[in-house]
Amino acid sequence: MADSRWDVVVIGGGPAGLAAALMLGRSRRRVLVVDAGSPRNRFAAHMHGVLGNEGVDPAELLARGRDEVAAFGVEVSEGTVDRVDLIDGGVRVELAGGVTHEARAVLVATGITDDLPPVPGLAERWGATVLHCPYCHGWEVRDGRLGVLVTSPLGFHQAELVRQLSDRVTVFAAGVEPDEVTRRRLRARGVELVGSPVTEIAGEGAAIEAVRTADGTAHLIDALFTVAQPRTHGAFLSHLDLARNETPFGSYLAVDQAGKTSDDGIWAAGNVVNPMANVPMSIGAGTMAGAALNGWLVTQDFDAAVASQGWPQVAPADFWEDRYAGSDRVWSGRPNHSVTRVARDLRAGTALELGCGEGADALWLAQQGWEVTAIDISPTAIRRATEAARAVGVPPERVRFVAADLAEWSDGQTYDLVTAGFLHSPVELDRTAALRRAAGRVRPGGHLLVVSHAAAPPWADAHDHHFLTPSEEVDALGLDPASWQVLIAEVRGRPATGPDGREAVLDDSVILLRRE
């Protein structure tokens, strides 16, 4: 048993894994690559479509890659991984034989195995004259007598691609019956359809002489394409319940655009994520994942350094001013549906809004007859809210916007309505204390309206933040029940549009209390 501490353990030393290791090594990270030595394309003697490496032996590319990452301090070790576990501060990687390594994160690039149909002579010629990718190997067999062994409906799409390479194409489709539209498409371009099952791929050495079928026919073929069944190498992660993508090719690790899985400490790239990725696509994905993972580690390093000094990571005023100043607009400009549904049934009077942002809710209240004072910690947000009020013709005596810290601001007034919409913050903010102070600004007979997220939006990054339920919100405020009546405490849905344009219904926690 040998324990080591790394920044990252890269599992898999193919194009994706080595590309990721190169980015991490050049960023001065301590990196270990664990490689089983069985890349997916080991059956091919040459790579094609790899810019700058056209026709190079895949083994040569990996050998050069190992030399390159070694120049930046990356260690490469032969072995297979039995298990990955999450631990405090990172992950533990257990290798076959019992050796374990600890790291802050892992990057999985273990790829897939192509499981072929059990046809005699097929597996022996895989990567030579039995091929899977028209882009990777099609040029070399162009104008030949080409066959396509269909194992699923996806094979008919492969047949259309192969027809681009030669006008002599035979499709063997026993067991996967094409519909009439598919038949017409293939026949329209002179593709021959064979319904008898394939029994043997005959020939000498790697060469194919004929594809034999059960009806006794020997079809003269020079090269045969087929879609194998991809089998991912990731059993060592199965107990972690990571999010997955279900595709026509099978189930694959789900990652974001940078390569992060549903757990921050586990990243992935290459065929283990995308079975369609060829060598350059895998290199690109590995490069992206390695660079993004280093960025994630950099953020952790700075957060830890700041925490070690006893300083707050980011002051709320700085965070929110950066948030607003860094974008032309942060919110939609429309009042919140949950706020308007409640406030429209209240008698207009004086109102105080906490965390008003760019002013949409405050302007809506003013247009309904309220005299509004609206507070936000960001001067940029207040400037935009003031400009919006002028643009829609709301006079200054109807709405007043103030840039101030809620923990410090006071005008000594009480109000008929005090409202706080989505007073959440990713940086430290004593939200409950702010709401308790706000309750003290409600005059007798007035109302406190608090609208909050009941759950994260579907387009938000996965996290483990606990949003209070309406009853938990009421309990947290701890207001005297003899002085306050709970009128509403429920979760309500509202339509919303995400940053990517996706429509969804969001759950809001809505509480309305009246001061007696």
XYZ file of C-alpha atoms in Angstrom, residues 121-515:
395
model
C -13.474 -13.298 -39.489
C -14.844 -9.914 -38.360
C -12.834 -9.192 -35.200
C -9.584 -10.438 -36.777
C -9.755 -7.680 -39.397
C -10.980 -4.863 -37.107
C -9.024 -1.691 -37.827
C -7.594 -3.045 -41.098
C -10.347 -3.916 -43.545
C -13.244 -3.988 -41.061
C -13.803 -0.319 -40.244
C -16.145 1.850 -38.221
C -15.584 5.483 -39.250
C -15.945 6.691 -42.855
C -14.127 9.908 -41.897
C -11.204 8.094 -40.273
C -10.666 5.386 -42.909
C -12.927 6.069 -45.878
C -10.445 7.829 -48.166
C -8.114 4.846 -48.094
C -10.812 2.500 -49.458
C -12.515 4.965 -51.819
C -13.915 3.571 -55.077
C -13.591 0.022 -53.746
C -16.254 -2.615 -53.265
C -17.526 -1.511 -49.878
C -19.894 -3.297 -47.548
C -21.854 -2.098 -44.534
C -22.867 -4.608 -41.876
C -25.914 -3.098 -40.175
C -26.321 -3.977 -36.498
C -28.831 -1.257 -35.578
C -30.852 1.439 -37.377
C -27.809 3.733 -37.049
C -26.099 1.502 -39.596
C -28.283 2.882 -42.378
C -26.926 6.376 -41.733
C -23.435 4.903 -41.892
C -24.368 3.351 -45.238
C -25.315 6.758 -46.618
C -21.918 8.124 -45.550
C -20.116 5.191 -47.148
C -21.975 5.772 -50.416
C -20.116 9.104 -50.664
C -16.873 7.115 -50.950
C -17.831 4.626 -53.667
C -20.649 3.811 -56.059
C -20.240 0.093 -55.268
C -21.856 -0.316 -51.846
C -23.602 -3.401 -50.447
C -25.596 -3.200 -47.228
C -26.043 -6.383 -45.171
C -29.132 -5.760 -43.038
C -30.320 -9.143 -41.781
C -32.130 -8.744 -38.456
C -32.510 -4.960 -38.838
C -35.307 -4.464 -41.307
C -35.172 -1.058 -43.054
C -38.439 0.791 -43.488
C -39.679 1.648 -46.940
C -38.327 5.209 -46.811
C -34.843 3.906 -46.017
C -35.068 1.335 -48.807
C -36.002 4.014 -51.333
C -33.188 6.287 -50.208
C -30.536 3.588 -50.560
C -31.841 2.253 -53.874
C -32.037 5.802 -55.251
C -28.256 5.946 -55.060
C -27.615 2.435 -56.299
C -26.919 0.796 -52.924
C -27.580 -2.944 -52.906
C -29.543 -4.374 -49.969
C -28.871 -7.962 -48.824
C -31.306 -9.564 -46.401
C -29.572 -12.896 -45.850
C -27.544 -13.109 -42.588
C -23.761 -12.778 -42.787
C -22.050 -16.030 -41.784
C -18.367 -15.314 -42.425
C -15.858 -12.691 -43.471
C -13.521 -14.680 -45.718
C -10.003 -13.863 -46.891
C -6.285 -14.232 -46.292
C -4.663 -12.348 -43.430
C -6.154 -8.868 -42.998
C -7.582 -8.808 -46.522
C -11.244 -9.464 -47.249
C -12.087 -11.559 -50.287
C -15.794 -12.047 -49.692
C -18.637 -11.632 -47.261
C -20.505 -14.940 -47.131
C -24.198 -15.038 -46.339
C -26.516 -17.834 -45.216
C -28.031 -18.258 -48.666
C -24.629 -19.468 -49.910
C -23.684 -16.276 -51.755
C -20.120 -14.936 -51.621
C -20.283 -11.152 -51.993
C -17.000 -9.730 -53.280
C -16.049 -6.966 -50.867
C -12.776 -5.037 -50.345
C -13.638 -3.378 -47.014
C -16.520 -3.666 -44.596
C -17.899 -0.930 -42.330
C -19.952 -1.626 -39.233
C -21.165 0.185 -36.112
C -19.861 -1.679 -33.093
C -21.563 -1.540 -29.701
C -19.524 0.863 -27.527
C -18.783 -0.314 -23.971
C -17.484 2.360 -21.604
C -14.695 1.763 -19.097
C -16.066 3.336 -15.955
C -17.188 0.636 -13.541
C -14.910 2.174 -10.901
C -17.346 5.126 -10.738
C -20.624 3.198 -10.682
C -21.203 3.555 -6.927
C -20.957 7.371 -7.047
C -24.307 7.903 -8.800
C -22.953 10.547 -11.182
C -25.339 12.089 -13.707
C -25.392 10.358 -17.073
C -26.543 11.008 -20.625
C -28.669 8.304 -22.225
C -27.944 8.086 -25.966
C -28.679 5.660 -28.832
C -25.139 4.356 -28.249
C -25.621 3.717 -24.525
C -25.202 5.523 -21.216
C -22.341 7.992 -20.803
C -21.028 10.324 -18.116
C -22.762 13.690 -18.319
C -20.397 16.671 -18.280
C -20.729 20.404 -18.770
C -19.008 22.216 -21.630
C -15.733 22.236 -19.722
C -15.791 18.536 -18.817
C -17.008 18.661 -15.192
C -19.365 15.895 -14.079
C -22.133 16.324 -11.517
C -19.435 16.147 -8.813
C -16.941 19.016 -8.715
C -14.006 16.698 -8.070
C -14.614 14.381 -11.033
C -14.025 15.490 -14.623
C -14.142 13.491 -17.843
C -13.237 13.766 -21.530
C -13.000 11.713 -24.706
C -14.932 8.592 -25.656
C -16.010 7.874 -22.080
C -18.224 10.948 -22.561
C -18.790 10.913 -26.325
C -18.449 7.658 -28.310
C -18.412 9.625 -31.579
C -15.256 11.588 -30.676
C -12.306 10.812 -32.955
C -8.664 11.569 -32.097
C -8.701 15.358 -32.698
C -12.067 15.723 -30.967
C -10.759 13.771 -27.970
C -7.607 15.887 -27.861
C -9.731 19.037 -27.918
C -12.025 17.781 -25.154
C -9.036 16.751 -23.036
C -7.369 20.124 -23.555
C -10.538 21.948 -22.513
C -11.094 19.745 -19.468
C -7.476 19.993 -18.319
C -7.430 23.784 -18.594
C -10.825 24.169 -16.916
C -9.847 21.807 -14.121
C -6.719 23.851 -13.481
C -8.915 26.972 -13.318
C -11.136 25.250 -10.765
C -8.079 24.365 -8.681
C -6.776 27.926 -8.948
C -10.051 29.235 -7.536
C -9.801 26.751 -4.670
C -6.227 27.842 -3.972
C -7.175 31.505 -3.745
C -10.260 30.783 -1.636
C -8.128 28.780 0.794
C -5.493 31.510 0.953
C -8.078 34.168 1.730
C -9.772 31.954 4.327
C -6.434 31.304 6.011
C -6.103 35.060 6.596
C -9.485 35.188 8.287
C -10.820 37.586 5.631
C -14.229 37.269 3.991
C -13.780 35.822 0.535
C -15.657 38.647 -1.180
C -17.480 41.538 0.457
C -21.155 41.551 -0.564
C -20.916 45.164 -1.791
C -17.961 44.309 -4.033
C -19.546 41.117 -5.319
C -22.860 42.679 -6.299
C -21.329 45.814 -7.776
C -19.046 43.627 -9.912
C -22.068 41.540 -10.907
C -24.052 44.529 -12.138
C -21.162 46.558 -13.543
C -19.916 43.546 -15.491
C -23.109 43.180 -17.540
C -25.391 45.460 -19.539
C -28.380 43.997 -17.731
C -28.627 41.331 -15.045
C -32.399 40.804 -14.822
C -35.186 40.740 -17.396
C -36.682 44.155 -16.619
C -40.064 42.544 -15.876
C -41.616 42.516 -12.381
C -41.639 39.190 -10.622
C -44.844 37.231 -11.134
C -44.999 35.988 -7.521
C -44.570 39.522 -6.142
C -47.242 41.060 -8.365
C -49.774 38.276 -7.679
C -49.712 39.104 -3.963
C -49.200 42.869 -4.013
C -52.018 43.570 -6.461
C -54.514 42.501 -3.765
C -53.097 44.906 -1.160
C -54.246 48.477 -0.671
C -51.639 50.917 -1.977
C -49.718 52.976 0.533
C -46.036 53.354 1.354
C -43.644 50.546 0.468
C -40.030 49.654 1.203
C -38.289 47.181 -1.126
C -35.083 45.477 -0.022
C -32.589 44.367 -2.672
C -34.409 46.094 -5.537
C -31.805 45.319 -8.233
C -32.546 47.198 -11.442
C -35.937 48.290 -10.141
C -38.603 46.286 -11.995
C -40.677 45.398 -8.898
C -40.361 48.895 -7.411
C -41.517 50.510 -10.645
C -44.486 48.144 -10.861
C -45.512 49.063 -7.289
C -45.196 52.780 -8.069
C -47.361 52.349 -11.154
C -50.016 50.698 -8.957
C -50.173 53.778 -6.710
C -47.573 52.961 -4.043
C -44.999 55.467 -2.785
C -41.854 53.365 -2.900
C -38.422 53.506 -1.304
C -36.133 50.895 -2.895
C -32.732 49.876 -1.557
C -29.850 47.981 -3.165
C -26.198 47.554 -2.266
C -24.988 48.129 -5.853
C -24.673 51.748 -7.088
C -24.811 50.478 -10.686
C -28.132 48.711 -10.029
C -29.553 51.881 -8.457
C -28.388 54.018 -11.385
C -30.099 51.662 -13.841
C -33.299 51.610 -11.750
C -33.366 55.422 -11.654
C -32.876 55.584 -15.428
C -35.670 53.036 -15.914
C -38.023 55.160 -13.787
C -37.323 58.209 -15.949
C -37.783 56.147 -19.114
C -41.301 55.027 -18.113
C -42.278 58.412 -16.634
C -42.547 57.472 -12.948
C -41.938 60.727 -11.008
C -39.264 60.917 -8.265
C -41.894 61.557 -5.585
C -43.468 58.200 -6.427
C -40.275 56.088 -6.261
C -36.948 56.748 -4.563
C -33.923 54.532 -5.209
C -31.152 54.405 -2.602
C -27.718 52.738 -2.802
C -27.013 51.409 0.689
C -26.072 48.360 2.744
C -29.214 46.882 4.295
C -27.295 46.209 7.500
C -26.532 49.920 7.926
C -29.289 51.939 6.238
C -32.201 53.439 8.131
C -34.521 56.375 7.496
C -36.457 55.991 10.739
C -39.728 55.420 8.849
C -42.310 52.648 8.945
C -44.191 51.395 5.915
C -47.474 49.804 4.877
C -45.563 47.160 2.902
C -42.020 45.885 3.265
C -41.027 43.456 0.535
C -37.914 41.412 -0.168
C -37.729 39.413 -3.397
C -34.999 36.768 -3.735
C -32.691 38.199 -1.118
C -30.206 35.382 -1.813
C -26.475 35.879 -2.176
C -23.623 33.529 -3.158
C -21.376 35.533 -0.806
C -21.937 35.779 2.904
C -25.069 37.743 3.787
C -27.041 37.462 7.026
C -30.331 37.191 5.193
C -32.462 36.233 8.200
C -31.148 39.177 10.250
C -31.934 41.541 7.363
C -35.498 40.210 7.140
C -36.010 40.529 10.892
C -34.892 44.161 10.737
C -37.236 44.645 7.795
C -40.154 43.318 9.849
C -39.484 46.092 12.336
C -40.151 48.648 9.568
C -43.740 47.429 9.075
C -46.319 49.652 10.748
C -49.379 48.117 12.469
C -51.835 46.911 9.868
C -49.040 46.676 7.307
C -47.573 43.646 5.560
C -44.236 41.861 5.159
C -43.901 40.044 1.809
C -40.945 37.709 1.278
C -40.508 35.838 -2.017
C -37.621 33.374 -2.261
C -36.400 30.467 -4.355
C -37.947 27.199 -3.212
C -35.533 25.255 -5.447
C -32.705 26.025 -7.823
C -33.684 26.837 -11.436
C -33.191 23.833 -13.783
C -30.489 25.701 -15.736
C -28.413 26.475 -12.609
C -25.269 24.495 -11.811
C -25.940 21.549 -9.504
C -25.267 22.398 -5.869
C -26.322 21.294 -2.426
C -27.715 24.625 -1.177
C -30.807 24.204 0.989
C -33.585 26.669 0.166
C -35.971 27.269 3.046
C -39.538 26.080 2.759
C -42.246 28.666 3.507
C -42.794 27.246 6.983
C -39.042 27.194 7.641
C -38.860 30.829 6.506
C -41.595 31.826 8.963
C -39.915 29.895 11.778
C -36.507 31.445 11.002
C -37.948 34.969 11.295
C -39.098 34.138 14.819
C -41.727 36.888 14.883
C -44.140 37.128 17.826
C -47.316 35.246 16.795
C -49.323 37.561 19.027
C -48.272 40.486 16.819
C -48.097 38.821 13.415
C -50.616 36.841 11.373
C -49.466 34.502 8.621
C -51.688 35.110 5.581
C -49.712 33.151 2.967
C -46.981 30.539 3.393
C -46.807 28.382 0.297
C -44.817 27.381 -2.768
C -46.063 28.906 -6.008
C -44.970 28.247 -9.568
C -44.211 30.960 -12.094
C -43.150 30.836 -15.743
C -39.584 31.886 -16.533
C -37.060 31.852 -19.352
C -33.497 30.690 -18.653
C -30.240 32.217 -19.958
C -30.272 29.675 -22.799
C -33.842 30.592 -23.797
C -35.329 27.458 -22.222
C -38.844 27.852 -20.803
C -39.551 26.457 -17.336
C -41.821 26.817 -14.323
C -39.892 27.899 -11.224
C -40.976 27.250 -7.653
C -41.073 30.298 -5.372
C -41.516 30.305 -1.629
C -44.051 33.037 -0.838
C -44.882 34.296 2.665
C -47.125 37.237 3.496
C -47.513 38.343 7.108
C -49.671 41.130 8.558
C -48.632 43.068 11.616
